[in-house]
Amino acid sequence: MAENTPESAAAPQEAAAPQDPQAAKNAQLLALLHRLFGADTFTDVEEPYGLLTVTTTRERIHEIIAGLQQDQELQLNFLTTMCGIHYPENEGKELGMIYHVHSLVNNLRLRIKMFFPIADPVVPTLTDLYATANWMEREAYDFYGIIFTGHPNLIRILNVEDMDYHPMRKEYALEDGTREDKTDLFFGR
Amino acid sequence: MAVNDSLEGTHKIIQEAREQQHNSGLIPTLNDFSQELTTLNLGPTHPATHGIFQNILQMDGERIISGVPTIGYIHRAFEKIAERRPFYQITPLTDRMNYCSSPINNMGWHMTVEKLLGVTVPKRAQYMRVIAMELARITDHLICNSILGVDTGAFTGFLYVFQEREKVYEIYEEICGARLTTNMGRVGGMERDFSDVAIQKLRDWLKTFPAVMKEFESMFNRNRIFMDRVVNVGPITAEKALNYGFTGPNLRAAGVDYDVRAMNPYSSYEDFEFEIPVGTKGDTYDRFMVRNEEIWQSLRIINQALENLPEGPFHADAPHYYLPPKQAVYKNMEALIYHFKIIMGEIEAPVGEVYHSVEGGNGELGFYLISDGGRTPYRLHFRRPCFIYYQAYPEMVVGSSLSDAIVTLSSMNVIAGELDA
């Protein structure tokens, strides 16, 4: 994907150039993303607090991160962080992974999200692209039970090995569930 | 004679038993030793690891063949706890991550919340924050470098600069009342203005510290014994360091001039002149030198900030978010109300997600905060630099000796609290 990029497609698609430099940068980045991976790959394009955020699927994620890493124009070749998230009320998309990639050359950041059902929490690993993904994926497995296919050593990292649940999921309340004085009803009263 | 006879009999029995064991392979012979690998548990509480983490090393004699780090010994589930706490009560959690430079963690967290809430901090508060953060960076680097000296057998340098850290802690004490877990600052500015005593102490320290630092440097920089122990020890290339997600002094020692303060300035770092020191080989000596140079640069920044410290308020005019000073709470009804509302977690944040990163003592310290409009974060993820780069440690020490591994570990400045969180 990186090799067959047209030479002068850096022009932003929005005709009216936004005044905010960050917004202009984001528009440019989004145009490049659409050109590289197709416009229908990304949904829910947002810019919360100036950081371009896109949502994709677990089928495409490995290809996208690899493409961003190899792309000579963007050079989004630094995986800043990744973390899991749990939305229990999102039917069929309960669990998610959120990636932050960074270009140290262009000073561009991009946030990529993907969501998948909790009954089938299997996503591809990124350890073949980034060595740093190893422990971050182990952490996500430990906290949320997300299984990364192809990970060389997918075991718990921070919690004890014989734990039989994934503690960051929302069903495990931090406090004792039977306590009444700390329910949200009384919280802050 | 009878005694000797009986002894002789005993010797004979032992000798026979030993031969039997040798033949059955229970006791290794000298020939076996030369081919045997040793598994060595370095840690969890080895004095040379400076923290609670374990390395299971496989060794051939004194050479390390492979290593497996085990972490999580002081994991305190900060990310989970944070989901249940109002924003102010998360500040003490950040203190306890990199406890060598807790002001940086505090300020980073406060800036993240300010970004979420849309609070603009006045210039004076920003400069005060810069001073506190750079002081923290200096103490962090001082501890790391002096402990590196201790690990190579030089205790004196450690004693010299530990005194200076003590003086910086006294300045913290004047700024906020605490020393180690500072809980410094507020959302929207600082808790109180710098007192005259604090400014005076800071000025005194700025006068005396450079001489001590020079002495410390001249003790190590061209020291033959020290250089023999650290040059070409635990090297990592720039490509590998980037692939492993290194940031901060460890990445800069490998030759990449990435510094969050320069690339994405926060808290008016763009106003100050400073250089980004870089190394070439990424070995232990480069890491030591980069940290030393960063101390000088931090001193430059503090001097500039102190000289140009703007007049004006030391906190934003944001009564809904800024926790009022205690004196105001005693006298002012509005302050009392907002104090109560903030402390009890009544303040609701807007819906949104924000990533903010600061240059911590060890690298890019990031806070990823997702708010669903409640009083607490829906999800808070800390990008802890130690957690991310410590996984490169086995690769950096394979092939070196055990004593080199110790030196490499302490030059990487892995802080257990930040590693586990």
Short mmCIF file of C-alpha atoms in Angstrom, two decimals, chain B residues 39-44 46 54-57:
data_model
loop_
_atom_site.label_atom_id
_atom_site.label_comp_id
_atom_site.label_asym_id
_atom_site.label_seq_id
_atom_site.Cartn_x
_atom_site.Cartn_y
_atom_site.Cartn_z
CA THR B 39 19.58 -20.17 36.43
CA LEU B 40 19.97 -17.09 38.59
CA ASN B 41 17.11 -15.31 40.28
CA LEU B 42 18.13 -11.67 40.39
CA GLY B 43 15.57 -10.16 42.68
CA PRO B 44 12.75 -9.57 43.52
CA HIS B 46 18.00 -7.75 45.45
CA GLN B 54 12.67 -9.99 39.39
CA ASN B 55 14.93 -11.08 36.57
CA ILE B 56 15.40 -14.75 35.96
CA LEU B 57 18.71 -14.96 34.16
#
